[in-house]
Amino acid sequence: MKTHCFAVVALLLVVLPNNIVNGKSVPLELSLGKISQKANNMKWKNLKNNIKNNIISELDRDKMKAGFQNIVKLLPESEQTYDDVKKTTKQLLDTLPMFAKENIQDKSTDPTVFMSDRLPSNSRYMASVGNGYLSTVVYSDTVYMNGVYNGFLRESHRARIPSTNSIQMSLAGKGVGDSQQSYALDVKKGVFFHRITTSDVVVEQRVYAHQYYTRLLVSDIIISRQSVSTSPITVNLQTNYGPESNDFDFTKNPPHQGIRAMHGPIKTAETSTSGKPVVFVYWTEVPNNLTLPASQQSQRWTFLTSMALDDNEAIKFYKLGIQLLADDDKLYNSHVSAWEYKWNHGRVDLEGNLNLAKAIYGSMYYILSSLPPLSTDESFKFPFYGLSPGGLAQGAQGQDYQGHVFWDMETWMYPTMLMFYPSLAKEMLLYRTVHLDSSKQNAKDFGCNGAKFAWESAYTGHEVDPAPDTRDFEQHITGDVGFALQQYIAATRDTKFLNSQRGFETIKSIADFWQCRAKWSTERNAYTINHVMGPDEYHQNVNNSVYTNVVAKISLNLPYYAAKLINTTVPGDWKNIADKMYIPFDKEHQYHPEYDGYTNGTTVKQADVILLGFPLMYNLSDTVRRNDLVYYQQHTDSHGPAMTWGMFAIGWLELGEEQKANDVFNRSFTNIQEPFKVWTEVSDGTGAINFCTGMGGFLQTILFGYGGFRLHLDYLEFNPVLPPSTSRFNITGLNYLDSSLDFVISEDNVIVTMTSHSAGAAELTLVYNGQQTPLQTGKPVKIARGKAKIVPSTTFVSAKTW
């Protein structure tokens, strides 16, 4: 995945025309011009064209910093050019001390509550609330809706809806100077709290995107008298609607009985045939202040925003919210209950390491708040349009990957969600199968059969990547979707998905694409795949990316396994290509070069070759696995994206090297910004914000690294170790073949308990040290900590049968 530096370079040119160096004003454009002359190749020309053709609507200095630093990674690897860019960047940043990280602490000792007495001065690090349908950064002027984008193809980005529920409060009158402030994100409840406390009054604000009534964004303000004072208490309110949206043609209705409304279509459809979604918004008018009368002890005010793609639906949810308000605190309580239901179905708890426990809960929360609810009325459900690297709360034009969906969803965020919430994992896959026809058109346009999934997709599934290098070459995403389909089938055996939700058709279409791309090489006596880019985006248009070839091989084998599950057959050509796929390997040094012609010592951007060991679980000897880890740990950019180091940790844990694993794992924490545990793509706070991709890689390190879980086609394996400074490691609600399992891991033992078992689900047997113990609901099984597996006892399709 790349960073859209073109947008931020434009910011540099627009916002900071002069670079102050040693007290002198040097035009930044001259610095960039010098670089462009030295980097006069197609990649730089494309970058310059994108600068010219993109108008950036929102400017802030952090995005300038992020973009300028990422230019270093985008330009050619000429040492002279790299040094020039690095020098210019350093000169720029040294003159801007406001880029220094802020010293702000989370003061809560509860792993599910992140609390501070002040907000971060950098608004990028603010918490967000969401429910998969809508999401907003707290106190920002923007709300985004699932699947609502504006712009034609490569201009497509999340469409900004002005926030009608961004309200900040302050206490008026006497005693204000003695007040204590607290701001807290309670991820267990899915609520952002602001509290003002004096000796006379407590004012509490609760902000949440309702987890059950998903079209509602809610802000409650409760004023409670604490003393015998009989004076009125006034709280001032300030809204942040922001400028009018450049993405919609909104029409506003005049206020009616305290209710405001607007509606309008996006301005530009994503394709010539996709149409323009119309958004309808109803909201409670917000006054300038609230006053608790002298005669009252306490009062609650609630401000609702309801938004939907249908007028009747938006009105319906607004009225539902009003009705629930009449029943004490039922609106709030139903939201908290829905989050409680979600957490009860999947979570990880630690004892002994509070910071790590908070990081886990924060990462789970931000991903889950961009996914649909687990429990809601059937009529409230909605089509899900995928998970972007910045989640649902980010994605403006030219920022945070514009809300597009990449391989990040399947490769980084999906695996942990699959093991706890298979229904949500299925929602991610349905985004792909629903857009299968678009992917088939992508393949046809490319000159191939089958389905070619877009490197960046949005509303329609068509390619919306503005950069030609990744758009044309980063084809491994098609194999990444295929591997995610394999994981889902292994975890669920969901034949309905295969038969009636285009799952099997998608699997075959992916194999068709790789059959088209693989060409027989008489020189190598194997099938090769040329003109691609692997996950390492520093190197484009290479031949035989080892990661791409392995993921293609897996995709070509998958139809045979899926066909057995649904009692059908598939052609034999795919397996023949898979068996004869060329996998680059250096026999002398016993490691995998990243691609044909890879030069020893060349720096790579991020985890690439090491992904063969995990998640792909390609058959490697311990020697080769170790050599890949040692080599690429030395030659991976230390400033690469957040998810990389977790993959190294998983590899070292696989080999029993706990200290090496802990050392690289601890590097992940530098990407967490306090106090609300917001991740940034790069450890210095730059890059994409609320980087769910990094969170996903981190969570995989917890579950598949320290938990030691491996999802095989025939069984589920685990071999846990305690995470750093942890005395107890609890995994609640891991779902395997429609049974829910809890694991309690201590220094010496593991206790496995089946907590639920669906009717008709496969019976499960715990196999440890040669002994087999059938798992029964509610009956814990205790074993010594070590390698074990859970095997279906009933009829199933074995990998050995195809």
Short mmCIF file of C-alpha atoms in Angstrom, two decimals, residues 113 184 243 272 595 690:
data_model
loop_
_atom_site.label_atom_id
_atom_site.label_comp_id
_atom_site.label_asym_id
_atom_site.label_seq_id
_atom_site.Cartn_x
_atom_site.Cartn_y
_atom_site.Cartn_z
CA VAL A 113 -10.92 3.39 29.29
CA ALA A 184 -12.37 9.66 28.08
CA PRO A 243 -17.88 24.67 5.71
CA SER A 272 -20.83 6.57 -15.80
CA TYR A 595 12.05 -11.14 -6.87
CA ASN A 690 -6.08 5.83 12.81
#
